[in-house]
Short mmCIF file of C-alpha atoms in Angstrom, two decimals:
data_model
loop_
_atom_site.label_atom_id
_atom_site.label_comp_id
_atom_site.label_asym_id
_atom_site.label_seq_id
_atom_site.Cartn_x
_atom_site.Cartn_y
_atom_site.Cartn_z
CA UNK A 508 -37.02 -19.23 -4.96
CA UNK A 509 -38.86 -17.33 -7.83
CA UNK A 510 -37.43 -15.65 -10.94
CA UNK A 511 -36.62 -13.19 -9.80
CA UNK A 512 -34.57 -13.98 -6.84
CA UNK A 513 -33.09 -16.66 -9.24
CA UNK A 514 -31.79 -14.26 -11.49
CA UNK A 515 -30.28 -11.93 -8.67
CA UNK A 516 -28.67 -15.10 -7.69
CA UNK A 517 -27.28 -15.68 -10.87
CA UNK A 518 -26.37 -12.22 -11.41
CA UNK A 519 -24.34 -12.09 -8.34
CA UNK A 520 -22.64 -15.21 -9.05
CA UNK A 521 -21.28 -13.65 -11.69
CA UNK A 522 -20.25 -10.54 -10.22
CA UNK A 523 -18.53 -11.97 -7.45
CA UNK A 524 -17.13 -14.51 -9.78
CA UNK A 525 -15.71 -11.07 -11.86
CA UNK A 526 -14.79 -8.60 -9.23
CA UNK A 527 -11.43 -10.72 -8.10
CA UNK A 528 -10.10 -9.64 -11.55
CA UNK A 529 -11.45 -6.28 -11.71
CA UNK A 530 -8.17 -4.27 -10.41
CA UNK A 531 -9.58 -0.80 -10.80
CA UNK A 532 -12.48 1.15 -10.37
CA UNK A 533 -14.54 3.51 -12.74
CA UNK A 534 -11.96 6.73 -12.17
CA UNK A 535 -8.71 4.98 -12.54
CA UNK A 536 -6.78 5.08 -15.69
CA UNK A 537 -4.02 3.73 -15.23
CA UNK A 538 -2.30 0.35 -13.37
CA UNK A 539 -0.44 0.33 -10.46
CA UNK A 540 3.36 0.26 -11.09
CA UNK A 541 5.59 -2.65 -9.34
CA UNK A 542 8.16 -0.53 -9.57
CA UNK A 543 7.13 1.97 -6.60
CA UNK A 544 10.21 3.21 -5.02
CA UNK A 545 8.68 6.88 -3.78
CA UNK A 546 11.34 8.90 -5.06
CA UNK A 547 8.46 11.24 -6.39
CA UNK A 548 7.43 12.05 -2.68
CA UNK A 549 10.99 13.46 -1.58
CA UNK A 550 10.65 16.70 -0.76
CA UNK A 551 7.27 17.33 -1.11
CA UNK A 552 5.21 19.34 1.51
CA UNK A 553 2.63 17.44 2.62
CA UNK A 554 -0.06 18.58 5.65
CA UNK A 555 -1.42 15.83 7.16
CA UNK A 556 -4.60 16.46 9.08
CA UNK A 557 -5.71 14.14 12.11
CA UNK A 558 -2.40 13.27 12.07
CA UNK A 559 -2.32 11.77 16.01
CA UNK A 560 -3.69 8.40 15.36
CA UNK A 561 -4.75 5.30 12.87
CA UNK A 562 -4.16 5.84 9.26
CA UNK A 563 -3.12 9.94 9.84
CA UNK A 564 -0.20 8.25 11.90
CA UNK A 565 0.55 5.64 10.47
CA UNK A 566 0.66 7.39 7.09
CA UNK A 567 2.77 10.28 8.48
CA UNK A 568 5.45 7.31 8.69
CA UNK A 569 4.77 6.36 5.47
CA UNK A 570 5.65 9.89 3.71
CA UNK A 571 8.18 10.79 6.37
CA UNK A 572 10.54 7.23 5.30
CA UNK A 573 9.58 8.75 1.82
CA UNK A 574 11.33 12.18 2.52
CA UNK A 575 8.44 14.68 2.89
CA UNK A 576 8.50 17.45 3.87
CA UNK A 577 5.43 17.13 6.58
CA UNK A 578 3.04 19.29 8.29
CA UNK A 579 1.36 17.55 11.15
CA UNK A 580 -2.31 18.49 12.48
CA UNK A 581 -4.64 17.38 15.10
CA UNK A 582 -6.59 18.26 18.06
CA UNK A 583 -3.94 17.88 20.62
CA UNK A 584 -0.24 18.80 20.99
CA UNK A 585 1.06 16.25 23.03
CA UNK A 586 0.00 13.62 20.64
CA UNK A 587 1.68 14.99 17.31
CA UNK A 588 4.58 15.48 19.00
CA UNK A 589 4.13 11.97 20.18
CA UNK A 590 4.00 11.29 16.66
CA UNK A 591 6.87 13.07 15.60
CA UNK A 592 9.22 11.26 18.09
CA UNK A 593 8.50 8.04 16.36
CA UNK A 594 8.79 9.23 12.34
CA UNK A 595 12.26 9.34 10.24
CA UNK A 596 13.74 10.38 7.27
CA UNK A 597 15.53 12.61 5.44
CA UNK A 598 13.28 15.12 6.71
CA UNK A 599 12.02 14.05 9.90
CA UNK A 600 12.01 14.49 12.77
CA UNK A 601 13.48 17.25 13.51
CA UNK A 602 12.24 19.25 10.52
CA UNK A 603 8.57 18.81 11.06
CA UNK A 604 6.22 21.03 11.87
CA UNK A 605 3.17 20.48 13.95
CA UNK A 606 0.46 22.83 13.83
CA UNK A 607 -2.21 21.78 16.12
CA UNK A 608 -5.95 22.42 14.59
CA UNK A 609 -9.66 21.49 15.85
CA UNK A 610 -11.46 21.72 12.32
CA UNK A 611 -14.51 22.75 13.76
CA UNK A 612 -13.77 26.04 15.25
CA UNK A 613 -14.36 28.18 11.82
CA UNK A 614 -12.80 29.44 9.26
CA UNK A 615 -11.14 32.63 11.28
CA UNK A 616 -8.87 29.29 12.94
CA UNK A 617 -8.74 27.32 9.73
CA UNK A 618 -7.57 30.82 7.67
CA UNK A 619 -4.58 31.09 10.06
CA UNK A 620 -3.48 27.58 10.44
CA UNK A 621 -3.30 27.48 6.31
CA UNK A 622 -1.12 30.61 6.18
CA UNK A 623 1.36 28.81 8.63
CA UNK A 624 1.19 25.70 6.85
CA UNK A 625 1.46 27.85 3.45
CA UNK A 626 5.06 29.34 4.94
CA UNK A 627 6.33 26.68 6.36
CA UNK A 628 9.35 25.22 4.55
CA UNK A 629 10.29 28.62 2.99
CA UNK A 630 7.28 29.61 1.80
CA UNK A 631 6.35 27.22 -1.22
CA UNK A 632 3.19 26.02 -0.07
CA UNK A 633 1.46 22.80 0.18
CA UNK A 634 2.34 19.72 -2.55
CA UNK A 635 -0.64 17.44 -0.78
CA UNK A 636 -2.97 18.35 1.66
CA UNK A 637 -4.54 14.71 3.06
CA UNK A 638 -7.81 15.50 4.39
CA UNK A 639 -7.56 12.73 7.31
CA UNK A 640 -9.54 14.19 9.96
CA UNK A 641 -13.05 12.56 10.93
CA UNK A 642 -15.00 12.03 13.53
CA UNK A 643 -16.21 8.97 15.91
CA UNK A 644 -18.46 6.77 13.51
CA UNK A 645 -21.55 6.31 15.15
CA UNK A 646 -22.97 2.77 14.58
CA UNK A 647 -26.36 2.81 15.75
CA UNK A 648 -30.06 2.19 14.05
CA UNK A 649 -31.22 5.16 11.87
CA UNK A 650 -33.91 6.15 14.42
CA UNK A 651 -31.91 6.06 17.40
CA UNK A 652 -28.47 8.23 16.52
CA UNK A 653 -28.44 11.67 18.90
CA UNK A 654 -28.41 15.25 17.76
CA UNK A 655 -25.30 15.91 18.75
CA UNK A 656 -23.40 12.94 17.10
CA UNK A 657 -25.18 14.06 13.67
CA UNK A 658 -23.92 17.80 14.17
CA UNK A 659 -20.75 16.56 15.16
CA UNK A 660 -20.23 14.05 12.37
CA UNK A 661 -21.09 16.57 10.04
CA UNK A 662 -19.21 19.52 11.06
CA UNK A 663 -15.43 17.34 11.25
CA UNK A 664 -16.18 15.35 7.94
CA UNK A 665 -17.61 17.91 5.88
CA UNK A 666 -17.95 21.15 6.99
CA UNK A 667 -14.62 21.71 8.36
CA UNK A 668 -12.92 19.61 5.33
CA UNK A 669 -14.59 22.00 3.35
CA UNK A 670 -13.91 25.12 4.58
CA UNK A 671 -9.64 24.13 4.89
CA UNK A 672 -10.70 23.49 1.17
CA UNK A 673 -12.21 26.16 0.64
CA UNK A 674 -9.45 28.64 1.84
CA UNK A 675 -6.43 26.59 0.37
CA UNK A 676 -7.45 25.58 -3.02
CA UNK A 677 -7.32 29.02 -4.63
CA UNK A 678 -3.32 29.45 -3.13
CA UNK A 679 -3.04 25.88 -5.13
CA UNK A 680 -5.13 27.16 -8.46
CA UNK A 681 -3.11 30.18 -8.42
CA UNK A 682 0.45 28.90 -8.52
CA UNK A 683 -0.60 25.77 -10.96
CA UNK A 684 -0.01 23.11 -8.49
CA UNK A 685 -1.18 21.00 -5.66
CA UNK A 686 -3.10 18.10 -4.87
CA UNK A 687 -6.00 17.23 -2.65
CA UNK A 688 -5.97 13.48 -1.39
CA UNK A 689 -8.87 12.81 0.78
CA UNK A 690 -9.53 9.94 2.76
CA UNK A 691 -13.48 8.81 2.24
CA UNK A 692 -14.51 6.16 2.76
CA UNK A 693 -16.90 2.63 0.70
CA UNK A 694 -19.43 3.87 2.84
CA UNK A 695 -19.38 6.74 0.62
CA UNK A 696 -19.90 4.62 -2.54
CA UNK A 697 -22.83 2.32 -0.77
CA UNK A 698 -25.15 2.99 1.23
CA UNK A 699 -23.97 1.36 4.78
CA UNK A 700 -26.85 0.23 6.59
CA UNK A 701 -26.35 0.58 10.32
CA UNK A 702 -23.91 3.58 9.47
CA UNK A 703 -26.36 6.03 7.90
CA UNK A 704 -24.91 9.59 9.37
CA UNK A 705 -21.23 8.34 8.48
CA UNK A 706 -22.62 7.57 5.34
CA UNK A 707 -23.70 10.41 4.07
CA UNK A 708 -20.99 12.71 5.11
CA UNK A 709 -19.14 10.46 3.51
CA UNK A 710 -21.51 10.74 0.44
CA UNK A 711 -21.37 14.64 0.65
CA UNK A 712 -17.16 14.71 0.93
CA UNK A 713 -17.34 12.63 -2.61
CA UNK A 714 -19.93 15.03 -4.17
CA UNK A 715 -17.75 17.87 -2.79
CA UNK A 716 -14.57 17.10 -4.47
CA UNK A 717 -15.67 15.36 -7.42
CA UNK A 718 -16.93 18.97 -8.34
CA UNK A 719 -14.22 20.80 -7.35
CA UNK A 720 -11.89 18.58 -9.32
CA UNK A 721 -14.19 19.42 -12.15
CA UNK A 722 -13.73 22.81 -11.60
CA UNK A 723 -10.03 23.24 -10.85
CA UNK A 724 -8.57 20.51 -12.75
CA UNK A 725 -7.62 22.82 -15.49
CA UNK A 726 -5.33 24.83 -12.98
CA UNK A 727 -3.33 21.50 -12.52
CA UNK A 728 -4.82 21.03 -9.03
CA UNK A 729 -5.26 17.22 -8.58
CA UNK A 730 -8.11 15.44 -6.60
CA UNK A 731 -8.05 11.93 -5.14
CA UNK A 732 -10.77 10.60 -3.51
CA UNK A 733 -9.35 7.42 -1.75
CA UNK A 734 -12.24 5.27 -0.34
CA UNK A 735 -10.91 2.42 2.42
CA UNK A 736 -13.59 -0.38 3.50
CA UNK A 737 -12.79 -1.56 7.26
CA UNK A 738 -9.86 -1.42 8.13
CA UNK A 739 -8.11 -3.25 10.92
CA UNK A 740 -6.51 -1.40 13.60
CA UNK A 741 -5.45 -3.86 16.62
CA UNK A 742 -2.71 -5.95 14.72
CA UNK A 743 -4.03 -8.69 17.78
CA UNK A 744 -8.03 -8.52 16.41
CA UNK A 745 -9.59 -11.75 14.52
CA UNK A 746 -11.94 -9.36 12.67
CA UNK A 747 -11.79 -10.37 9.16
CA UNK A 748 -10.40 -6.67 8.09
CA UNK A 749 -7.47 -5.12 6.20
CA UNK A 750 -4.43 -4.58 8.02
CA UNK A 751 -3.88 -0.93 8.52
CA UNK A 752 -0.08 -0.85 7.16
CA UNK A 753 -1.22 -2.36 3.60
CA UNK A 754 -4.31 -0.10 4.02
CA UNK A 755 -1.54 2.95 4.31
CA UNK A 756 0.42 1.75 1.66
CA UNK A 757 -1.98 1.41 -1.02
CA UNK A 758 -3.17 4.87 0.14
CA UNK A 759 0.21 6.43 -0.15
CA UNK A 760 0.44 4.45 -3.62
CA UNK A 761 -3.21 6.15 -4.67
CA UNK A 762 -2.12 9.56 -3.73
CA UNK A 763 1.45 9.19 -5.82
CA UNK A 764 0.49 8.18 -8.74
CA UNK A 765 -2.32 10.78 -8.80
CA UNK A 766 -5.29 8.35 -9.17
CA UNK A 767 -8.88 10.00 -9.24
CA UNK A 768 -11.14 7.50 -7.39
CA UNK A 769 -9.40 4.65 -5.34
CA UNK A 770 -11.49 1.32 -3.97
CA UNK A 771 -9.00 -0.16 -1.07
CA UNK A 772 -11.67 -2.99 -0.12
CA UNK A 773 -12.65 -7.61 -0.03
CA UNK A 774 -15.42 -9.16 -0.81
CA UNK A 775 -18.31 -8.90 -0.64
CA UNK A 776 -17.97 -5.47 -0.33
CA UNK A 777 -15.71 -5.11 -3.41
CA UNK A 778 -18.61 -6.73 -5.19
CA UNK A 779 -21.29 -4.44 -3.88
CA UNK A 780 -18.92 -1.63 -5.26
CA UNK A 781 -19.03 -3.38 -8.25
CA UNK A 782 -22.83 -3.92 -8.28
CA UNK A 783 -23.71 -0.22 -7.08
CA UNK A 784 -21.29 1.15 -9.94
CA UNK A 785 -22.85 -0.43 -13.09
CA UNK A 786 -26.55 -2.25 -12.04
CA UNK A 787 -27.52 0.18 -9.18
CA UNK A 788 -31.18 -0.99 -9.47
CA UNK A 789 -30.27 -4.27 -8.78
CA UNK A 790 -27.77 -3.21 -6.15
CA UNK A 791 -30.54 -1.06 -4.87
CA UNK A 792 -32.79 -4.20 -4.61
CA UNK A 793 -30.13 -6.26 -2.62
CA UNK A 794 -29.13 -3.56 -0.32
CA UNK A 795 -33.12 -3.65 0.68
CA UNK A 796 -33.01 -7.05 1.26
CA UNK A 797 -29.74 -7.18 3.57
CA UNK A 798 -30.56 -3.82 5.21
CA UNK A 799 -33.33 -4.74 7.88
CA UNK A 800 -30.75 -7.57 8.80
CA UNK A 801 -27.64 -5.04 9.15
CA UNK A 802 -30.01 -2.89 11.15
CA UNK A 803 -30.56 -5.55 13.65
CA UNK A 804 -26.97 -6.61 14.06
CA UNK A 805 -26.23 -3.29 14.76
CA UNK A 806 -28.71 -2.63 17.62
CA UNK A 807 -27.14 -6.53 19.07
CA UNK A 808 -23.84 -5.17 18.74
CA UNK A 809 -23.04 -1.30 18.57
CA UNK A 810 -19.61 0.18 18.05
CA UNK A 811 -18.75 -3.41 17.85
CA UNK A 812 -19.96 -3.91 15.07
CA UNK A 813 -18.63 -5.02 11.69
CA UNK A 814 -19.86 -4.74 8.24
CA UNK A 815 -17.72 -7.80 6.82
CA UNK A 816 -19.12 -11.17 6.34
CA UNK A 817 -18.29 -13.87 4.03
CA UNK A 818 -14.85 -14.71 2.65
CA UNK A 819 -12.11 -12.98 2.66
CA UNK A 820 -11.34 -11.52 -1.63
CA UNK A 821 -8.99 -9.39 -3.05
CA UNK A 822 -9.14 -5.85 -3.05
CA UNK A 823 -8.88 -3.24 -6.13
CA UNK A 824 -5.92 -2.18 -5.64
CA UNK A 825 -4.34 -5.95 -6.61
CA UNK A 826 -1.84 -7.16 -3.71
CA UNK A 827 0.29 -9.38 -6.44
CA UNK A 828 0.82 -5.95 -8.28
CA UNK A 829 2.67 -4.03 -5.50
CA UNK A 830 5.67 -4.87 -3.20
CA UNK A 831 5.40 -5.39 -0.25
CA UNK A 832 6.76 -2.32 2.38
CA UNK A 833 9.96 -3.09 3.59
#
């Protein structure tokens, strides 16, 4: 070992010695409450795009026990009103509405499916709009992903994001109110080898509303960017991930109490958060020595494949500091 992978050893000692306690990243102000109860959320309209599986469902369930008011979007019929069928609340199910919407087909589409969102419920427009909808993450080597998968990747997590965005924000700025929560992603925050089209539309989403927020903040428009690591989707998997339902309710948690930037990951990727945030040479430096690796696990193991390794750690948004849903 020479000095200088001595001292990256000793500096990430101490950053993954730190990160357990760090609860919050860069963007968030404030703690998390213990005393979360949702009242806020009754009531609210909230549109929900790709709404007909993983965390769009399972977060539709979240806000419809809360009382939302919801608006339900996806690709295909059958499946939101799948979804409907299995929400409740004081507002659901019978009071939902499902307004079915393929974000790619352009803004003429996107520009109609906002007006019916904007009138549903009487006309007062949207509280939140949770940008949910993404498409297939392609896992392959840099030099082997198709065409296609880039175009597609692109035009579902950022192009079509942007133009709902695009059309609704102004209807938000204009009547003081309104809140964009958008699901991103780590991979948006570090570079994910073996992930390199999924990470940068995830990059681009962040750059996108981080300068919108700085540009309609003043109106009282809210932004959250809320930025999940892997997340765990077959309650019968071994794969060291989070659970979906505590990946739901910390977003849910994010989105009420208005919180700019949100980290929902464990270690080690919480400490390469960390590490990119405040030493991003040296983060820069690590990433190019685990990279070639990543790239070859990948290529062994294709959409199977995982970015965690290492122990399991605690994620920024502290379990001990919120209760448990019940």
């Amino acid at each position: 070992m020479n000095w200088r992978e001595g001292s990256l050893y000793h500096c990430l000692l101490l950053i993954f010695a730190g990160a357990g306690d760090l609860r919050r990243p860069h963007a968030v102000t404030e703690p998390i409450s213990s005393d979360f109860d949702g009242t806020g959320i009754q009531d609210k309209v909230v549109w929900i795009t790709g709404a007909s599986q993983g965390i769009g469902e399972v977060l539709s369930k979240e806000f419809a026990t809360h009382g939302a008011k919801l608006i339900l979007s996806a690709r295909r019929l059958s499946e939101l009103e799948r979804v409907r069928g299995t929400l409740s609340g004081s507002n659901a199910p019978d009071s939902i509405v499902l307004i079915p919407l393929d974000i790619t087909a352009g803004e003429e589409v996107i520009s109609e499916a906002v007006e019916k969102a904007e009138a549903a419920f009487g006309g007062n427009g949207i509280d939140i709009m949770v940008h949910n909808a993404s498409a297939p993450r392609p896992q392959v080597a840099y030099s082997k992903i198709a065409e296609d998968s880039t175009k597609t990747s692109f035009a579902v997590n950022v192009i079509g994001t942007i133009a709902l965005t695009k059309i609704l924000a102004p209807k938000m700025a204009e009547r003081g109110r309104g809140h964009f929560a958008v699901l991103s992603s780590v991979a948006g925050k570090v570079p994910a080898p073996g992930q390199s089209v999924y990470s940068a539309t995830k990059f681009a989403v962040n750059g996108y509303f981080d300068t919108l927020r700085s540009e309609i903040g003043y109106t009282g428009v809210k932004v959250s960017l809320i930025c999940p690591g892997p997340v765990k989707t077959d309650p019968t998997s071994t794969d060291d991930r989070q659970p979906l339902p505590r990946v739901t309710e910390l977003i849910i948690r994010s989105i009420y109490y208005e919180m700019e930037e949100t980290w929902i990951a464990q270690q080690p990727i919480l400490s390469m958060l960390y590490l990119r945030q405040h030493f991003p040479l040296l983060a820069s430096f690590v990433l190019q020595k685990l990279g070639p690796k990543r790239g070859e696990e990948v290529l062994d193991a294709g959409q199977n494949f995982s970015p965690l390794s290492g122990a399991k750690g605690r994620g920024v948004l502290e379990p001990a500091t919120l209760p448990q849903a019940g």
